[in-house]
Amino acid sequence: MTRGRAVLAGLTSLGLALAASGCGALGGSATPVRAVEFGTELAIPPLAESTVVGGVRTFELTARPGTREFLPGVTTPTWGFDGPYLGPTLRAERGERVAVRVTNELDETTSVHWHGMHLPPAMDGGPHQPIAPGDTWEPTWEIDQPAATLWYHPHPHGATEEHVYRGLAGLFLLDDDASRAADLPSRYGVDDVPVVVQDKVFDDDGRLELRHDGGEPGTLGDTVMTNGTVGAYHEVTTERVRLRLLNGSTARTYSFGFEDRSFDLVATDGGLLDAPVRLDEVRLAPGERAEIVVAFEPGDVTRLRSTEPDLGGVAASFAMGGNDAFDVLELRAADDLAPSPAPAWGPSSHAGEDELRAEDATMGRSFELADRMINGERMDMSRIDEVVTVGDTEVWEVRNAHPVPHSFHVHDVQFRILTIDGREPPPGLAGPKDTVYLEPRRTYRLLMRFEDYTDTEMPYMYHCHMLLHEDEGMMGQFLVVEPGETASDHVGH
Ligand code: C2O
Ligand code: CU
């Protein structure tokens, strides 16, 4: 146990603010990330096979236990989809109907949520769609949203952190005419590379360990992996590479960049930005994604790294990983690089229908996050917190009233950040989002529209994506209903 961790143990969230100055004097990090050799080729999650029958693209996923050697000579028990750790990448096209047959071969109940997907609440895979051991659940829906890097992961009530941490997660990529027309690197696993970043703690027996002794954010791991590979490198063969970054960690917030170059941010959670944005770093909280395009010269070797993230005025920031800096993935360019186009695109044929306009908002709601509660309440599976009328555009005013960070996620929709404390968001946060890092003591105004899929019994979720916080109750439920309808007495069928 490091000195920082010992000091932190026992601090409550309220105590953190008071203790901040004292803790700050320690310097250093509560959870230093270990330096590793970058000597293992990056594992690329396979593209999931599918069959198209009667116009429905059908995938199969099986959650099951396994083992994996993350550290040389150490066998670690894991969970994964169709393999020991993580899962295959699902991929579908806007306008397609998809189905996924999800089988649970674990010995406990899980669920699979399609994070970022616009779909009916009964297909959402949240806590109201449990899959018992041995059972198969088969949701089906139409892909009706712009191309994006989405992901899937379990969402069982009170156990999401553990299920994701053990290895259950994967990407779900959506394509459309705009993403195909954009001049973006697009050869999967070659110059269009998924990078799922997670941090872990291994106990003395090599088991994945969740540590809750530090209290606040959850477990900050001392070992960082990409796609389940510790110390990975990727061979670059083209002048530009698109990295699809997913923060698949349960607690840690990263600030991704390179020591020697900037990059173009081309997409956020819900899809392409209006235009690429040149950045030196991109901060990602748990659940957030970013697609970045990085340029290479022949023979370059560089590393994607995470520098000390600016957590935004967090008390005892060191205890949240605010002092941690480490390398994440090595990129090794060949001596001859195939040409790549520079990223550029115009508006998609769906631009009009996808656009959110603040002047259309007819309803506002406010949400205050503090002490594992939203608006003073912990999650209750049988309580509906908000009832939304279908077709409405709304502004959700979300305030982090806590001295610690949170990460706010809304199911069903992609939103736009209108303002942060009354000011326009920086360009990197101006695109479509479903999850947003909430700096302490700030207010975020989020614009969203609820287009269809009414149901008076089955809710969608909104919650903190720091998964310990979610499990401890920082979650609420909303219904989307027809005008005039109210919530049924039977929440969740
Ligand atoms: Cu990625 Cu409700 O979760
Ligand atoms: Cu939180």
Short mmCIF file of C-alpha atoms and ligand atoms in Angstrom, two decimals:
data_model
loop_
_atom_site.label_atom_id
_atom_site.label_comp_id
_atom_site.label_asym_id
_atom_site.label_seq_id
_atom_site.Cartn_x
_atom_site.Cartn_y
_atom_site.Cartn_z
CA MET A 1 0.00 0.00 0.00
CA THR A 2 1.47 3.37 -0.95
CA ARG A 3 1.46 6.22 1.46
CA GLY A 4 -1.14 8.10 -0.56
CA ARG A 5 -3.50 5.17 -0.54
CA ALA A 6 -3.13 4.70 3.21
CA VAL A 7 -3.98 8.31 3.82
CA LEU A 8 -6.90 8.13 1.49
CA ALA A 9 -8.46 5.04 3.02
CA GLY A 10 -11.29 6.05 5.24
CA LEU A 11 -11.82 9.48 3.74
CA THR A 12 -15.40 10.02 2.83
CA SER A 13 -16.37 12.06 -0.16
CA LEU A 14 -17.30 14.92 2.12
CA GLY A 15 -14.04 14.62 3.96
CA LEU A 16 -12.06 14.85 0.76
CA ALA A 17 -12.55 18.57 0.33
CA LEU A 18 -11.34 19.29 3.83
CA ALA A 19 -8.45 16.90 3.58
CA ALA A 20 -7.37 18.12 0.18
CA SER A 21 -4.68 20.52 1.24
CA GLY A 22 -3.10 18.03 3.60
CA CYS A 23 -3.13 15.23 1.05
CA GLY A 24 -1.79 17.49 -1.66
CA ALA A 25 1.35 17.98 0.37
CA LEU A 26 2.21 14.32 -0.16
CA GLY A 27 2.70 14.89 -3.86
CA GLY A 28 3.19 11.73 -5.87
CA SER A 29 0.36 9.48 -6.86
CA ALA A 30 -2.00 7.31 -4.92
CA THR A 31 -1.84 4.74 -7.68
CA PRO A 32 1.28 4.96 -9.80
CA VAL A 33 0.93 3.05 -13.04
CA ARG A 34 3.82 0.69 -13.59
CA ALA A 35 6.12 1.18 -16.55
CA VAL A 36 6.15 -1.78 -18.93
CA GLU A 37 8.03 -2.94 -22.01
CA PHE A 38 6.11 -2.39 -25.22
CA GLY A 39 6.94 -5.74 -26.75
CA THR A 40 3.65 -7.50 -27.50
CA GLU A 41 1.70 -6.97 -30.67
CA LEU A 42 -1.64 -5.25 -30.04
CA ALA A 43 -4.47 -7.77 -30.06
CA ILE A 44 -7.23 -6.69 -32.43
CA PRO A 45 -10.71 -7.89 -31.40
CA PRO A 46 -12.03 -9.99 -34.29
CA LEU A 47 -14.99 -8.71 -36.27
CA ALA A 48 -18.03 -10.71 -35.19
CA GLU A 49 -19.51 -13.01 -37.80
CA SER A 50 -23.15 -12.52 -38.65
CA THR A 51 -25.80 -14.09 -40.82
CA VAL A 52 -28.46 -12.15 -42.65
CA VAL A 53 -31.77 -13.96 -42.74
CA GLY A 54 -34.99 -12.27 -43.76
CA GLY A 55 -33.27 -8.90 -43.72
CA VAL A 56 -32.04 -9.25 -40.13
CA ARG A 57 -28.32 -9.25 -39.48
CA THR A 58 -27.91 -11.68 -36.59
CA PHE A 59 -24.90 -11.92 -34.30
CA GLU A 60 -24.18 -14.36 -31.49
CA LEU A 61 -22.36 -13.55 -28.30
CA THR A 62 -21.63 -15.88 -25.43
CA ALA A 63 -20.47 -14.60 -22.06
CA ARG A 64 -18.25 -17.16 -20.38
CA PRO A 65 -15.36 -17.59 -17.98
CA GLY A 66 -11.82 -18.15 -19.19
CA THR A 67 -8.19 -17.45 -18.36
CA ARG A 68 -5.63 -15.14 -19.87
CA GLU A 69 -1.93 -14.51 -19.44
CA PHE A 70 -1.81 -10.71 -19.18
CA LEU A 71 1.48 -10.75 -17.29
CA PRO A 72 4.23 -13.19 -18.36
CA GLY A 73 3.84 -16.50 -16.57
CA VAL A 74 0.75 -15.42 -14.62
CA THR A 75 -2.60 -17.04 -15.39
CA THR A 76 -5.53 -14.77 -14.62
CA PRO A 77 -9.15 -15.92 -14.43
CA THR A 78 -11.31 -13.73 -16.66
CA TRP A 79 -14.70 -13.36 -18.26
CA GLY A 80 -15.19 -12.62 -21.93
CA PHE A 81 -17.56 -12.83 -24.86
CA ASP A 82 -16.71 -15.73 -27.19
CA GLY A 83 -13.20 -15.80 -25.77
CA PRO A 84 -11.37 -15.32 -22.51
CA TYR A 85 -11.31 -11.51 -22.41
CA LEU A 86 -13.35 -8.69 -24.01
CA GLY A 87 -15.47 -9.61 -27.04
CA PRO A 88 -15.59 -9.41 -30.82
CA THR A 89 -16.38 -6.14 -32.61
CA LEU A 90 -19.93 -6.02 -33.92
CA ARG A 91 -20.43 -3.91 -37.02
CA ALA A 92 -23.62 -2.82 -38.79
CA GLU A 93 -24.92 -0.26 -41.21
CA ARG A 94 -27.40 2.54 -40.67
CA GLY A 95 -30.81 1.32 -41.80
CA GLU A 96 -30.06 -2.36 -41.13
CA ARG A 97 -32.11 -4.46 -38.76
CA VAL A 98 -29.91 -6.37 -36.32
CA ALA A 99 -30.43 -9.08 -33.73
CA VAL A 100 -27.96 -10.39 -31.19
CA ARG A 101 -28.37 -13.78 -29.54
CA VAL A 102 -26.67 -13.33 -26.19
CA THR A 103 -26.06 -16.49 -24.18
CA ASN A 104 -24.95 -16.42 -20.56
CA GLU A 105 -22.58 -19.25 -19.71
CA LEU A 106 -21.47 -17.60 -16.49
CA ASP A 107 -22.77 -18.90 -13.21
CA GLU A 108 -24.40 -15.61 -12.35
CA THR A 109 -26.93 -13.30 -13.93
CA THR A 110 -25.61 -10.65 -16.27
CA SER A 111 -27.01 -8.40 -19.02
CA VAL A 112 -25.64 -6.75 -22.16
CA HIS A 113 -26.26 -3.07 -22.78
CA TRP A 114 -25.63 -1.42 -26.17
CA HIS A 115 -23.97 1.78 -24.99
CA GLY A 116 -24.78 4.75 -27.22
CA MET A 117 -27.42 2.92 -29.24
CA HIS A 118 -30.81 4.41 -30.06
CA LEU A 119 -33.21 1.48 -29.59
CA PRO A 120 -36.37 0.40 -27.75
CA PRO A 121 -35.98 0.22 -23.96
CA ALA A 122 -36.81 -3.49 -23.85
CA MET A 123 -33.79 -4.11 -26.14
CA ASP A 124 -31.44 -1.83 -24.20
CA GLY A 125 -29.88 -4.51 -22.00
CA GLY A 126 -30.00 -2.52 -18.79
CA PRO A 127 -30.86 -3.83 -15.34
CA HIS A 128 -34.40 -4.73 -16.46
CA GLN A 129 -33.12 -7.23 -19.06
CA PRO A 130 -31.23 -9.74 -16.89
CA ILE A 131 -29.94 -12.91 -18.52
CA ALA A 132 -29.94 -15.81 -16.08
CA PRO A 133 -27.18 -18.43 -16.22
CA GLY A 134 -27.82 -20.74 -19.16
CA ASP A 135 -30.32 -18.39 -20.79
CA THR A 136 -30.23 -16.69 -24.17
CA TRP A 137 -31.65 -13.21 -24.75
CA GLU A 138 -32.26 -12.01 -28.28
CA PRO A 139 -32.89 -8.30 -28.70
CA THR A 140 -33.57 -6.92 -32.17
CA TRP A 141 -33.74 -3.34 -33.46
CA GLU A 142 -33.09 -1.16 -36.46
CA ILE A 143 -29.87 0.84 -36.66
CA ASP A 144 -31.21 4.38 -36.92
CA GLN A 145 -28.41 6.81 -36.07
CA PRO A 146 -25.17 8.14 -37.55
CA ALA A 147 -22.00 6.08 -37.89
CA ALA A 148 -20.19 5.88 -34.58
CA THR A 149 -17.95 3.88 -32.28
CA LEU A 150 -20.38 2.40 -29.75
CA TRP A 151 -19.73 -0.38 -27.29
CA TYR A 152 -21.47 -3.09 -25.32
CA HIS A 153 -21.06 -4.23 -21.73
CA PRO A 154 -23.04 -5.80 -18.89
CA HIS A 155 -25.38 -3.70 -16.78
CA PRO A 156 -26.70 -6.00 -14.02
CA HIS A 157 -28.08 -4.04 -11.11
CA GLY A 158 -25.37 -3.44 -8.52
CA ALA A 159 -22.72 -5.58 -10.27
CA THR A 160 -21.80 -3.67 -13.42
CA GLU A 161 -18.36 -2.69 -12.17
CA GLU A 162 -17.33 -6.26 -11.48
CA HIS A 163 -18.71 -7.69 -14.73
CA VAL A 164 -16.96 -5.09 -16.87
CA TYR A 165 -13.76 -5.32 -14.84
CA ARG A 166 -13.54 -9.07 -15.30
CA GLY A 167 -13.52 -8.52 -19.05
CA LEU A 168 -17.02 -8.29 -20.47
CA ALA A 169 -16.99 -5.49 -23.04
CA GLY A 170 -16.67 -5.02 -26.78
CA LEU A 171 -17.10 -2.49 -29.56
CA PHE A 172 -20.14 -2.01 -31.77
CA LEU A 173 -19.24 0.02 -34.86
CA LEU A 174 -21.85 1.68 -37.02
CA ASP A 175 -21.27 2.79 -40.62
CA ASP A 176 -23.24 5.06 -42.92
CA ASP A 177 -22.89 7.02 -46.14
CA ALA A 178 -21.15 9.90 -44.38
CA SER A 179 -18.56 7.71 -42.67
CA ARG A 180 -17.81 5.96 -45.94
CA ALA A 181 -17.51 9.26 -47.82
CA ALA A 182 -15.23 10.77 -45.18
CA ASP A 183 -11.59 10.45 -46.08
CA LEU A 184 -10.75 8.46 -42.98
CA PRO A 185 -8.47 5.46 -42.65
CA SER A 186 -10.88 2.55 -42.63
CA ARG A 187 -9.08 -0.78 -42.85
CA TYR A 188 -10.08 -2.44 -39.60
CA GLY A 189 -7.11 -3.50 -37.51
CA VAL A 190 -4.66 -1.99 -40.04
CA ASP A 191 -5.16 1.77 -40.17
CA ASP A 192 -8.51 1.86 -38.36
CA VAL A 193 -7.56 0.48 -35.01
CA PRO A 194 -9.75 -0.18 -31.98
CA VAL A 195 -8.01 0.77 -28.73
CA VAL A 196 -9.91 -0.25 -25.61
CA VAL A 197 -8.00 1.15 -22.65
CA GLN A 198 -8.43 -0.37 -19.20
CA ASP A 199 -6.50 -0.41 -15.95
CA LYS A 200 -6.24 -3.33 -13.57
CA VAL A 201 -4.91 -4.46 -10.24
CA PHE A 202 -3.61 -8.02 -10.00
CA ASP A 203 -3.52 -9.68 -6.59
CA ASP A 204 -0.69 -11.97 -5.50
CA ASP A 205 -2.38 -14.93 -7.17
CA GLY A 206 -2.75 -13.09 -10.48
CA ARG A 207 -6.46 -12.50 -10.05
CA LEU A 208 -8.09 -9.26 -11.12
CA GLU A 209 -8.76 -7.36 -7.96
CA LEU A 210 -11.26 -4.61 -7.33
CA ARG A 211 -10.04 -2.28 -4.60
CA HIS A 212 -12.56 -0.22 -2.79
CA ASP A 213 -10.37 0.83 0.10
CA GLY A 214 -9.65 4.20 -1.46
CA GLY A 215 -13.32 5.00 -1.47
CA GLU A 216 -13.79 7.62 -4.08
CA PRO A 217 -13.48 6.88 -7.75
CA GLY A 218 -13.38 3.09 -7.46
CA THR A 219 -10.41 0.99 -8.50
CA LEU A 220 -7.48 2.74 -10.16
CA GLY A 221 -5.25 0.04 -11.56
CA ASP A 222 -1.47 0.06 -11.63
CA THR A 223 -1.44 -1.94 -14.89
CA VAL A 224 -2.80 -0.42 -18.08
CA MET A 225 -3.76 -2.54 -21.06
CA THR A 226 -5.05 -1.95 -24.58
CA ASN A 227 -7.46 -4.54 -26.01
CA GLY A 228 -6.36 -6.77 -23.15
CA THR A 229 -2.66 -6.48 -24.08
CA VAL A 230 -0.20 -5.10 -21.54
CA GLY A 231 2.65 -3.21 -23.22
CA ALA A 232 1.30 -3.42 -26.75
CA TYR A 233 2.72 -2.08 -30.00
CA HIS A 234 1.01 -1.67 -33.36
CA GLU A 235 2.84 -1.67 -36.72
CA VAL A 236 1.88 1.37 -38.74
CA THR A 237 1.92 0.87 -42.51
CA THR A 238 0.09 4.00 -43.69
CA GLU A 239 0.70 7.74 -43.46
CA ARG A 240 -2.30 8.16 -41.20
CA VAL A 241 -3.96 5.92 -38.65
CA ARG A 242 -7.38 6.24 -37.08
CA LEU A 243 -7.48 5.15 -33.44
CA ARG A 244 -10.90 4.41 -31.99
CA LEU A 245 -10.27 5.10 -28.33
CA LEU A 246 -12.65 3.70 -25.73
CA ASN A 247 -12.14 4.35 -22.05
CA GLY A 248 -13.33 0.94 -20.92
CA SER A 249 -12.05 1.43 -17.39
CA THR A 250 -14.34 1.37 -14.42
CA ALA A 251 -12.97 4.49 -12.72
CA ARG A 252 -9.90 6.07 -14.29
CA THR A 253 -10.04 9.21 -16.44
CA TYR A 254 -7.27 9.53 -19.05
CA SER A 255 -5.76 12.40 -20.97
CA PHE A 256 -4.59 10.84 -24.23
CA GLY A 257 -1.98 12.35 -26.52
CA PHE A 258 1.59 12.01 -27.80
CA GLU A 259 4.84 13.54 -26.69
CA ASP A 260 5.86 14.59 -30.19
CA ARG A 261 2.72 15.30 -32.23
CA SER A 262 -0.82 16.54 -32.21
CA PHE A 263 -3.68 14.70 -33.87
CA ASP A 264 -7.09 15.30 -35.41
CA LEU A 265 -10.13 14.49 -33.34
CA VAL A 266 -12.67 13.34 -35.92
CA ALA A 267 -15.47 11.76 -33.89
CA THR A 268 -16.80 11.66 -30.36
CA ASP A 269 -19.20 9.16 -28.71
CA GLY A 270 -22.05 9.52 -31.21
CA GLY A 271 -20.15 10.05 -34.44
CA LEU A 272 -18.31 12.48 -36.69
CA LEU A 273 -17.68 16.08 -35.66
CA ASP A 274 -18.71 18.81 -38.09
CA ALA A 275 -15.02 19.07 -38.99
CA PRO A 276 -11.76 17.63 -37.62
CA VAL A 277 -10.32 19.43 -34.59
CA ARG A 278 -6.55 19.59 -34.10
CA LEU A 279 -5.70 18.72 -30.49
CA ASP A 280 -2.72 17.82 -28.32
CA GLU A 281 -4.75 15.78 -25.89
CA VAL A 282 -8.21 14.40 -25.36
CA ARG A 283 -9.61 13.66 -21.93
CA LEU A 284 -11.80 10.58 -21.70
CA ALA A 285 -13.80 9.55 -18.64
CA PRO A 286 -15.11 6.00 -18.24
CA GLY A 287 -17.51 5.21 -21.07
CA GLU A 288 -16.40 8.01 -23.41
CA ARG A 289 -14.97 7.41 -26.90
CA ALA A 290 -12.89 9.46 -29.31
CA GLU A 291 -11.78 8.72 -32.85
CA ILE A 292 -8.47 10.38 -33.60
CA VAL A 293 -6.35 10.45 -36.76
CA VAL A 294 -2.60 10.49 -36.25
CA ALA A 295 -0.02 11.22 -38.97
CA PHE A 296 3.31 9.37 -39.30
CA GLU A 297 6.60 9.78 -41.12
CA PRO A 298 8.44 6.65 -42.30
CA GLY A 299 10.32 5.00 -39.44
CA ASP A 300 8.59 6.99 -36.67
CA VAL A 301 8.18 5.36 -33.31
CA THR A 302 5.90 7.11 -30.86
CA ARG A 303 3.64 6.23 -28.00
CA LEU A 304 0.08 7.05 -27.21
CA ARG A 305 0.28 8.11 -23.60
CA SER A 306 -1.87 9.52 -20.87
CA THR A 307 -0.51 12.62 -19.15
CA GLU A 308 -1.66 13.92 -15.77
CA PRO A 309 -5.33 14.53 -16.54
CA ASP A 310 -6.72 17.94 -15.69
CA LEU A 311 -9.61 16.69 -13.61
CA GLY A 312 -11.00 20.19 -13.20
CA GLY A 313 -10.49 21.46 -9.69
CA VAL A 314 -10.85 18.10 -7.99
CA ALA A 315 -10.00 18.03 -4.32
CA ALA A 316 -7.23 15.49 -3.66
CA SER A 317 -6.81 15.05 -7.39
CA PHE A 318 -3.86 12.69 -6.81
CA ALA A 319 -6.29 10.18 -5.35
CA MET A 320 -8.32 10.22 -8.57
CA GLY A 321 -5.31 9.54 -10.78
CA GLY A 322 -4.70 13.25 -11.37
CA ASN A 323 -0.94 12.82 -10.94
CA ASP A 324 -0.60 9.70 -13.08
CA ALA A 325 1.27 9.80 -16.38
CA PHE A 326 2.16 6.71 -18.37
CA ASP A 327 2.55 5.29 -21.84
CA VAL A 328 -0.33 3.30 -23.28
CA LEU A 329 0.46 1.96 -26.76
CA GLU A 330 3.55 2.08 -28.98
CA LEU A 331 3.10 2.88 -32.68
CA ARG A 332 5.92 1.78 -34.98
CA ALA A 333 5.87 3.16 -38.49
CA ALA A 334 7.38 1.12 -41.31
CA ASP A 335 10.08 2.57 -43.57
CA ASP A 336 7.58 2.75 -46.41
CA LEU A 337 4.13 4.08 -45.68
CA ALA A 338 1.18 3.76 -48.01
CA PRO A 339 -0.49 7.11 -48.70
CA SER A 340 -3.59 8.08 -46.71
CA PRO A 341 -6.03 10.86 -47.51
CA ALA A 342 -6.35 13.79 -45.11
CA PRO A 343 -9.58 13.60 -43.12
CA ALA A 344 -12.36 15.64 -44.73
CA TRP A 345 -16.07 15.27 -45.15
CA GLY A 346 -19.21 17.18 -45.95
CA PRO A 347 -22.64 16.98 -44.35
CA SER A 348 -24.33 13.57 -44.60
CA SER A 349 -27.59 12.97 -46.40
CA HIS A 350 -29.17 12.69 -42.92
CA ALA A 351 -27.74 15.97 -41.66
CA GLY A 352 -31.13 17.67 -41.38
CA GLU A 353 -32.88 14.89 -39.51
CA ASP A 354 -29.96 14.31 -37.14
CA GLU A 355 -29.52 17.96 -36.22
CA LEU A 356 -30.43 19.13 -32.72
CA ARG A 357 -31.56 22.75 -32.41
CA ALA A 358 -31.64 24.48 -29.05
CA GLU A 359 -34.65 26.54 -30.13
CA ASP A 360 -36.69 23.32 -30.44
CA ALA A 361 -36.32 22.55 -26.73
CA THR A 362 -39.69 22.59 -24.99
CA MET A 363 -38.73 20.99 -21.70
CA GLY A 364 -35.95 21.39 -19.18
CA ARG A 365 -34.96 19.10 -16.34
CA SER A 366 -32.26 19.37 -13.75
CA PHE A 367 -30.10 16.72 -12.22
CA GLU A 368 -27.77 17.22 -9.30
CA LEU A 369 -25.13 14.60 -8.63
CA ALA A 370 -23.76 14.24 -5.11
CA ASP A 371 -23.00 11.45 -2.67
CA ARG A 372 -23.90 8.55 -4.98
CA MET A 373 -27.30 10.10 -5.52
CA ILE A 374 -29.00 11.99 -8.32
CA ASN A 375 -31.44 14.63 -7.12
CA GLY A 376 -31.13 13.23 -3.62
CA GLU A 377 -32.17 9.68 -4.51
CA ARG A 378 -30.39 6.44 -5.07
CA MET A 379 -31.43 4.14 -7.89
CA ASP A 380 -34.62 2.19 -7.25
CA MET A 381 -35.56 -0.35 -9.92
CA SER A 382 -39.25 0.17 -9.16
CA ARG A 383 -39.25 3.98 -9.25
CA ILE A 384 -39.60 6.06 -12.42
CA ASP A 385 -37.71 9.31 -11.97
CA GLU A 386 -38.57 11.12 -15.18
CA VAL A 387 -41.27 10.79 -17.83
CA VAL A 388 -40.42 12.20 -21.26
CA THR A 389 -42.90 12.82 -24.07
CA VAL A 390 -41.87 11.29 -27.36
CA GLY A 391 -40.83 13.78 -30.01
CA ASP A 392 -39.69 16.34 -27.49
CA THR A 393 -36.37 18.12 -27.55
CA GLU A 394 -35.18 18.76 -23.99
CA VAL A 395 -32.39 20.48 -22.14
CA TRP A 396 -30.99 18.52 -19.22
CA GLU A 397 -29.09 20.69 -16.81
CA VAL A 398 -26.67 18.42 -15.03
CA ARG A 399 -24.73 19.73 -12.06
CA ASN A 400 -21.89 17.97 -10.32
CA ALA A 401 -22.33 19.25 -6.79
CA HIS A 402 -19.48 17.09 -5.52
CA PRO A 403 -15.77 17.82 -5.03
CA VAL A 404 -15.02 14.64 -7.02
CA PRO A 405 -15.56 13.86 -10.71
CA HIS A 406 -18.42 11.98 -12.24
CA SER A 407 -19.18 10.81 -15.77
CA PHE A 408 -22.79 11.31 -16.85
CA HIS A 409 -24.34 8.90 -19.36
CA VAL A 410 -27.82 8.93 -20.85
CA HIS A 411 -29.23 5.84 -22.58
CA ASP A 412 -31.16 5.98 -25.88
CA VAL A 413 -29.92 9.35 -27.13
CA GLN A 414 -26.89 11.24 -28.33
CA PHE A 415 -26.80 14.75 -26.90
CA ARG A 416 -24.97 18.00 -27.59
CA ILE A 417 -23.33 19.99 -24.84
CA LEU A 418 -24.82 23.48 -25.09
CA THR A 419 -22.88 25.11 -22.28
CA ILE A 420 -20.56 24.35 -19.39
CA ASP A 421 -21.13 26.89 -16.61
CA GLY A 422 -22.77 29.11 -19.19
CA ARG A 423 -19.90 29.01 -21.66
CA GLU A 424 -19.71 27.19 -24.97
CA PRO A 425 -17.95 23.85 -24.74
CA PRO A 426 -14.44 23.54 -26.20
CA PRO A 427 -14.41 22.24 -29.82
CA GLY A 428 -13.49 18.72 -28.65
CA LEU A 429 -16.78 18.51 -26.74
CA ALA A 430 -18.97 20.05 -29.44
CA GLY A 431 -19.84 16.79 -31.23
CA PRO A 432 -22.42 14.09 -30.51
CA LYS A 433 -22.03 12.65 -27.01
CA ASP A 434 -23.72 10.09 -24.81
CA THR A 435 -21.35 10.36 -21.86
CA VAL A 436 -19.63 13.42 -20.47
CA TYR A 437 -17.00 13.96 -17.81
CA LEU A 438 -18.42 16.24 -15.13
CA GLU A 439 -15.90 18.50 -13.51
CA PRO A 440 -16.70 19.24 -9.87
CA ARG A 441 -18.96 22.19 -9.14
CA ARG A 442 -19.87 22.76 -12.76
CA THR A 443 -23.18 22.76 -14.59
CA TYR A 444 -23.56 21.16 -18.01
CA ARG A 445 -26.55 21.92 -20.24
CA LEU A 446 -27.23 18.98 -22.55
CA LEU A 447 -29.54 19.12 -25.56
CA MET A 448 -31.27 15.90 -26.62
CA ARG A 449 -34.32 14.67 -28.51
CA PHE A 450 -36.41 11.59 -27.76
CA GLU A 451 -37.58 10.42 -31.15
CA ASP A 452 -39.48 7.18 -30.69
CA TYR A 453 -39.85 3.84 -28.86
CA THR A 454 -42.51 4.71 -26.32
CA ASP A 455 -43.12 2.33 -23.43
CA THR A 456 -45.05 3.07 -20.22
CA GLU A 457 -43.40 0.23 -18.29
CA MET A 458 -39.82 -0.15 -19.47
CA PRO A 459 -37.41 2.64 -18.57
CA TYR A 460 -34.07 3.76 -19.89
CA MET A 461 -31.26 4.69 -17.50
CA TYR A 462 -29.13 7.73 -16.86
CA HIS A 463 -26.22 7.36 -14.49
CA CYS A 464 -22.65 7.98 -13.53
CA HIS A 465 -20.35 5.81 -15.67
CA MET A 466 -17.80 5.50 -12.89
CA LEU A 467 -19.10 2.02 -12.33
CA LEU A 468 -18.70 1.84 -8.57
CA HIS A 469 -20.79 5.01 -8.33
CA GLU A 470 -23.41 3.51 -10.62
CA ASP A 471 -23.53 0.30 -8.58
CA GLU A 472 -23.82 2.28 -5.36
CA GLY A 473 -26.92 4.03 -6.63
CA MET A 474 -25.94 6.99 -8.79
CA MET A 475 -28.52 6.12 -11.43
CA GLY A 476 -32.09 7.03 -12.34
CA GLN A 477 -34.75 5.82 -14.75
CA PHE A 478 -36.79 7.59 -17.40
CA LEU A 479 -39.68 6.57 -19.60
CA VAL A 480 -40.48 7.82 -23.07
CA VAL A 481 -44.26 7.91 -23.56
CA GLU A 482 -46.91 9.18 -25.96
CA PRO A 483 -48.34 12.62 -25.19
CA GLY A 484 -50.72 12.37 -22.23
CA GLU A 485 -49.54 8.92 -21.12
CA THR A 486 -48.24 8.32 -17.62
CA ALA A 487 -46.03 5.67 -16.07
CA SER A 488 -47.61 2.28 -15.49
CA ASP A 489 -47.58 0.78 -12.00
CA HIS A 490 -45.58 -2.17 -13.31
CA VAL A 491 -42.13 -0.79 -13.93
CA GLY A 492 -39.97 -3.12 -15.99
CA HIS A 493 -42.54 -5.84 -16.96
CU1 C2O B 1 -22.25 2.15 -20.65
CU2 C2O B 1 -25.80 2.54 -18.66
O1 C2O B 1 -23.95 2.27 -19.60
CU CU B 2 -19.76 9.17 -10.31
#
